[in-house]
mmCIF file of C-alpha atoms in Angstrom:
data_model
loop_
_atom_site.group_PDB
_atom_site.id
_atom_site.type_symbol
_atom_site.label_atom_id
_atom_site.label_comp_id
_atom_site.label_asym_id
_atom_site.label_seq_id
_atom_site.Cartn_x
_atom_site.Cartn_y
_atom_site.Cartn_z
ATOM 1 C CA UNK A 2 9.382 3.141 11.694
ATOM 2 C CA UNK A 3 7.998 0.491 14.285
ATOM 3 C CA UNK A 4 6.041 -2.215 13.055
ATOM 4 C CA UNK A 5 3.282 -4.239 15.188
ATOM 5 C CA UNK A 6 0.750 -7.123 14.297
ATOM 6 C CA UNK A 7 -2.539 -6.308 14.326
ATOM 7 C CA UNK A 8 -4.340 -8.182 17.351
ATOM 8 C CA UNK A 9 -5.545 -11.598 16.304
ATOM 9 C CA UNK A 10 -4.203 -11.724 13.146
ATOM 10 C CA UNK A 11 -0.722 -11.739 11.215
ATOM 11 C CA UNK A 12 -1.185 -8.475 9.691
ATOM 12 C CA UNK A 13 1.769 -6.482 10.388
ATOM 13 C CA UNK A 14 1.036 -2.760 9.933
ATOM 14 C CA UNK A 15 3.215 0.671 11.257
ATOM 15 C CA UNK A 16 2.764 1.935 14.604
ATOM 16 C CA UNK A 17 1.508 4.889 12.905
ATOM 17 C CA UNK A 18 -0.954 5.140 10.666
ATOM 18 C CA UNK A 19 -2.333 7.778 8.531
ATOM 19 C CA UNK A 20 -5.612 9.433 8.466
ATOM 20 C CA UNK A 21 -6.941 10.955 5.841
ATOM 21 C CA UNK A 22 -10.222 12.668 6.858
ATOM 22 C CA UNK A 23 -9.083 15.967 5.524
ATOM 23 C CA UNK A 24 -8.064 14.828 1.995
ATOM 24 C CA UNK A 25 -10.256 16.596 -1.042
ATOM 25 C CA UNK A 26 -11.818 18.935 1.281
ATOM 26 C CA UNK A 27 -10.109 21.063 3.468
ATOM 27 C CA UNK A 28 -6.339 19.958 1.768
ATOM 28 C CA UNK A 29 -6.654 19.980 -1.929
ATOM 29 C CA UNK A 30 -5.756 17.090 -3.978
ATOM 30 C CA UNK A 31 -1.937 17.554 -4.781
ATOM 31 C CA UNK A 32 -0.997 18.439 -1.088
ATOM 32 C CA UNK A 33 -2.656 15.485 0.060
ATOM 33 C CA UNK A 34 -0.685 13.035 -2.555
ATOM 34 C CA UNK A 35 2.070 14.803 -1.397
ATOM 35 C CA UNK A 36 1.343 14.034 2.529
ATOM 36 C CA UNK A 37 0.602 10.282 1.228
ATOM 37 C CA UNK A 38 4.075 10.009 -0.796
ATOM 38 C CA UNK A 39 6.193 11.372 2.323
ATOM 39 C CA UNK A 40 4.441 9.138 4.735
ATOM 40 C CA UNK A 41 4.627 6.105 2.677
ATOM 41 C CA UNK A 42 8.452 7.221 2.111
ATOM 42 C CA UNK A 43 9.010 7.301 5.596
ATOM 43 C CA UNK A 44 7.641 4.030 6.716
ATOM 44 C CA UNK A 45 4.011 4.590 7.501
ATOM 45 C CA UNK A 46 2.550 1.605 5.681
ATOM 46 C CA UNK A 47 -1.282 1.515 7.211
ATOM 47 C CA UNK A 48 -3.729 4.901 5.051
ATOM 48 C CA UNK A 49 -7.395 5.043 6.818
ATOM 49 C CA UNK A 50 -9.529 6.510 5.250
ATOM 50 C CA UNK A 51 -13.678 6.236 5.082
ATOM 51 C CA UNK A 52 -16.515 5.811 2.039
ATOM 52 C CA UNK A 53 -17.773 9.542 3.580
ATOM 53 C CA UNK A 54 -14.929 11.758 3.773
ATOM 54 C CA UNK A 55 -15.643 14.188 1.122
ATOM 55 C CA UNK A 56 -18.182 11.832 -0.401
ATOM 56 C CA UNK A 57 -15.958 9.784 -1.769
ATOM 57 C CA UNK A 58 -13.046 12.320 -3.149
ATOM 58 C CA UNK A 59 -10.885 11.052 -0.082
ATOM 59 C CA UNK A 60 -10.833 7.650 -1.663
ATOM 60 C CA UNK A 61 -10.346 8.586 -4.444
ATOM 61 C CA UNK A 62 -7.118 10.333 -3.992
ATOM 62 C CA UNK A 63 -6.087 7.789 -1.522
ATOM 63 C CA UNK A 64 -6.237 5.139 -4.933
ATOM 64 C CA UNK A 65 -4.369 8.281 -7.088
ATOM 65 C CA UNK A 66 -1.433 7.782 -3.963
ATOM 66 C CA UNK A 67 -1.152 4.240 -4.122
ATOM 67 C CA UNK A 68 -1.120 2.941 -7.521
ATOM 68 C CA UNK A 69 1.617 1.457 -8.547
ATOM 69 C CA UNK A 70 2.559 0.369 -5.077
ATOM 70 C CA UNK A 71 -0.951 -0.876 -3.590
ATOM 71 C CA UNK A 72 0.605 -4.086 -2.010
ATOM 72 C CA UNK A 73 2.592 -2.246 0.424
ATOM 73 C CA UNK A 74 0.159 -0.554 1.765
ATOM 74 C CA UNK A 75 -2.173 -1.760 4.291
ATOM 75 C CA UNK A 76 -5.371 0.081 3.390
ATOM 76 C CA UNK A 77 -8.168 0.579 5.634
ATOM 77 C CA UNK A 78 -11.594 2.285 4.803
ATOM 78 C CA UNK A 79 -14.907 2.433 6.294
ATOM 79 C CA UNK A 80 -18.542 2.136 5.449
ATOM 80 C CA UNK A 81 -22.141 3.431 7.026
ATOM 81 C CA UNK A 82 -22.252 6.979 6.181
ATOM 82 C CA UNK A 83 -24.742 9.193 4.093
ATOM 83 C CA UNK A 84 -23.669 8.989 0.865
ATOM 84 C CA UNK A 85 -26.902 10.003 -1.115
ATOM 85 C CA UNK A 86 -30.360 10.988 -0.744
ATOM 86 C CA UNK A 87 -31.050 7.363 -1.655
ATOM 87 C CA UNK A 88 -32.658 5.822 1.332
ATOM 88 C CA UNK A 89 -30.532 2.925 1.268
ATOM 89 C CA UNK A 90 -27.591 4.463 0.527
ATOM 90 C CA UNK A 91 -26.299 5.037 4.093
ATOM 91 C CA UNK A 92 -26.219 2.367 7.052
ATOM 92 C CA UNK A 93 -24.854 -1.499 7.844
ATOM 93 C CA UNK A 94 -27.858 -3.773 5.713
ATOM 94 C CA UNK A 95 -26.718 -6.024 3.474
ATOM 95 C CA UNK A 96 -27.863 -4.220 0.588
ATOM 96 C CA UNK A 97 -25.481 -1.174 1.769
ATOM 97 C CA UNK A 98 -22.258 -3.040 2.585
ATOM 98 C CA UNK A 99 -22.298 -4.851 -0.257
ATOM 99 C CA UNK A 100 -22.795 -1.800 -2.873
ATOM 100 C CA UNK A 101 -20.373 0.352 -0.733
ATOM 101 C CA UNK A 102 -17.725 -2.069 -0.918
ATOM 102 C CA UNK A 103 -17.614 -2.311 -4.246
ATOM 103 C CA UNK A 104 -18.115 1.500 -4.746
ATOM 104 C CA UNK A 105 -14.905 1.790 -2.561
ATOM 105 C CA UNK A 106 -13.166 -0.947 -4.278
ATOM 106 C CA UNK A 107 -13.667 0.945 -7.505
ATOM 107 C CA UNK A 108 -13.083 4.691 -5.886
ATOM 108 C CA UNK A 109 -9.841 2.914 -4.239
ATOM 109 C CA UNK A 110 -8.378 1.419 -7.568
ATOM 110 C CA UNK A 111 -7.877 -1.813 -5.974
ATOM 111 C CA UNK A 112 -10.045 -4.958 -5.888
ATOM 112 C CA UNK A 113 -9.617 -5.760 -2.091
ATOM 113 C CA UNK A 114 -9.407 -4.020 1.548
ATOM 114 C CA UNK A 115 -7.222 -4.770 4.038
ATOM 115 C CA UNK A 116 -9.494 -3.627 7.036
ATOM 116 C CA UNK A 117 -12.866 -2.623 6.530
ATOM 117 C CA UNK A 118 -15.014 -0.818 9.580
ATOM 118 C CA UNK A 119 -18.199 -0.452 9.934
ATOM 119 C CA UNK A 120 -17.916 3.269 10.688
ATOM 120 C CA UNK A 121 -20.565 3.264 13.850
ATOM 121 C CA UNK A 122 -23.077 1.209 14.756
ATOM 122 C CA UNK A 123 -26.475 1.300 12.633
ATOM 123 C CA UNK A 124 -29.510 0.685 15.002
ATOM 124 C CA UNK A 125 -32.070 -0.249 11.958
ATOM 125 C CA UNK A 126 -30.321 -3.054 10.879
ATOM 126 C CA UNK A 127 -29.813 -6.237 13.025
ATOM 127 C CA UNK A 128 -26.044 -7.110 13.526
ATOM 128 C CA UNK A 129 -26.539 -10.309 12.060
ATOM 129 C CA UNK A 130 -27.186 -8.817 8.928
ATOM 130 C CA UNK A 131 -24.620 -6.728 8.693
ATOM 131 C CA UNK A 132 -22.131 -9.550 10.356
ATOM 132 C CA UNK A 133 -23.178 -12.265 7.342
ATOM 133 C CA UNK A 134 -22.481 -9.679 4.149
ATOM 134 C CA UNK A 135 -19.074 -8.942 5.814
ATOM 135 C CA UNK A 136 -18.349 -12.151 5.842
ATOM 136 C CA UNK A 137 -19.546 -13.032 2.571
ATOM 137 C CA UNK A 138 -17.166 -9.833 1.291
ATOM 138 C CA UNK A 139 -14.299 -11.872 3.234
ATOM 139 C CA UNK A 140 -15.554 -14.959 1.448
ATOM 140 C CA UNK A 141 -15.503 -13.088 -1.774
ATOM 141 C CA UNK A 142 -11.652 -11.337 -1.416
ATOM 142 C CA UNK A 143 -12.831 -8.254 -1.228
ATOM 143 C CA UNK A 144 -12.394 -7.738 2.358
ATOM 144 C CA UNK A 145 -9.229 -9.136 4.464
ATOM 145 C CA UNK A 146 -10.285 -8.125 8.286
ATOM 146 C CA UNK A 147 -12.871 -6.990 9.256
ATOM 147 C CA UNK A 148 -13.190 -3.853 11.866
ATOM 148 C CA UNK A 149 -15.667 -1.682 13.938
ATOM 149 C CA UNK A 150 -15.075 1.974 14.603
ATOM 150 C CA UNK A 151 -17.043 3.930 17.173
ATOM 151 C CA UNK A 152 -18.955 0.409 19.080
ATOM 152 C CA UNK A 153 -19.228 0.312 22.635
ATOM 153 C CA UNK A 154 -17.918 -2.823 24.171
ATOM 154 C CA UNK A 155 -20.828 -4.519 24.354
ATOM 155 C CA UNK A 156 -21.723 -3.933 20.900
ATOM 156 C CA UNK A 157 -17.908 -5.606 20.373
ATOM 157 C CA UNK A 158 -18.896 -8.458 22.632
ATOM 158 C CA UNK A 159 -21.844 -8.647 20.579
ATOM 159 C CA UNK A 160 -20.118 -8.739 17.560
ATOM 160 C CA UNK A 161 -18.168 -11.267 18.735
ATOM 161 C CA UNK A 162 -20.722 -13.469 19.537
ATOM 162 C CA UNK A 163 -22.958 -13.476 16.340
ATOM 163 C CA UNK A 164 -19.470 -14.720 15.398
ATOM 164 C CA UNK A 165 -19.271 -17.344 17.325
ATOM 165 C CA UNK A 166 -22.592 -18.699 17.069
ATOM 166 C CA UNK A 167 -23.507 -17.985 13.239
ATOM 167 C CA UNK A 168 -20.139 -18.933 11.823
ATOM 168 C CA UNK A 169 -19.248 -15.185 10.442
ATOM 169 C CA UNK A 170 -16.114 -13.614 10.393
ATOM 170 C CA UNK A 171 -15.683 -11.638 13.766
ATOM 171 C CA UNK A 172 -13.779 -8.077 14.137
ATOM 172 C CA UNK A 173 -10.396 -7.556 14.310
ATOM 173 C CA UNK A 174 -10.355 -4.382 16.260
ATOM 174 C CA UNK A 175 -12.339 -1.022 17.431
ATOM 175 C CA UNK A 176 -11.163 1.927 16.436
ATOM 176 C CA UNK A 177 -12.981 4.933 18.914
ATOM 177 C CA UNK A 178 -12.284 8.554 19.462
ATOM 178 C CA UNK A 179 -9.522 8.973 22.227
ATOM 179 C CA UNK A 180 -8.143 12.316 22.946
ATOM 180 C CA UNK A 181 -7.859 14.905 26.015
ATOM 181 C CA UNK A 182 -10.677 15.940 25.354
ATOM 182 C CA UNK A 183 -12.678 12.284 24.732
ATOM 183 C CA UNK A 184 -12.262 10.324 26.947
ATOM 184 C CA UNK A 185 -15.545 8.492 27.834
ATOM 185 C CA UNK A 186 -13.533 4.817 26.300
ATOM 186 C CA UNK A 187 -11.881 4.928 29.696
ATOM 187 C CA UNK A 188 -14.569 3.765 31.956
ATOM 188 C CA UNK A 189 -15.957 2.029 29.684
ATOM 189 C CA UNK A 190 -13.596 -0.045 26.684
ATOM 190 C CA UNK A 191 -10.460 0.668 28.705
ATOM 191 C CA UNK A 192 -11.986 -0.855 31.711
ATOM 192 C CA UNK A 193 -12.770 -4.011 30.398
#
């Protein structure tokens, strides 16, 4: 397995890394511990996964597959999806972040994350907001990096400057849909 550092940090994590969007829904729970085991046996070291997948069953099984050997994994998970009929259960406000971390931390079996994304950008809550409880999750140990998934590039430039200007902890990296058949990131992240 190749190994790279994560862009702006010293985070070294495997070329590949494995997604687990499937997990507890469509692939029951003891074929997806055994896709975690052989992928972790064969070098993949980085497991993304998301607070929504299966409501939460994802995690969970994702925490079944790594105790016991949680530090050499580099675990990423996300957070901004429905997860309730609770108003405030979904979404980037502080409120949200905060209570979905530690719901993930405690779905996970682990009491930090190496990335964190915000899943996609949440257009009720101002950035800032969101920005200063990511930090404060940093602050905390909770969080290691923090990450965006699904943000345009100016929401990343954005991102970036709230950073800048407020002191918070800026993301690492953008994780988008890229395939043969999506490929609007071309003209627009690529391009930058």
């Amino acid at each position: 397995m190749k190994y790279r550092t994560l862009t702006g940090t010293g985070l070294k994590i495997s070329r590949f890394s494995l997604g687990t969007m499937m997990f507890g829904g469509q692939t029951g729970e003891a074929e997806s511990l055994e896709m975690i085991r052989y992928a972790i046996d064969n070098g993949i070291t980085s497991i993304d996964t998301a607070d929504m997948y299966n409501l939460g069953v994802t995690e969970e099984i994702v925490g079944k597959a790594i105790a016991g050997i949680r530090d050499k994994v580099v675990l990423a998970t996300k957070l901004g999806g429905r997860m309730s009929d609770d108003p405030n259960d979904a979404g980037l406000s502080r409120h949200h972040v905060i209570k979905a971390c530690d719901d993930s931390l405690r779905r996970l079996g682990t009491d930090y994350i190496d990335i964190y994304y915000l899943h996609f950008p949440d257009y009720s809550t101002p950035l800032a907001e969101t920005l200063e409880a990511t930090t404060q999750l940093v602050r905390d140990g909770k969080v290691r990096y923090v990450a965006v998934s699904n943000f345009a590039s100016w929401q990343v430039v954005q991102c970036q400057w709230l950073a800048e200007k407020h002191h918070f902890i800026a993301p690492v990296c953008n994780q988008v849909v890229y395939n043969l058949l999506q490929r609007d990131i071309e003209g627009e992240l690529l391009a930058c």
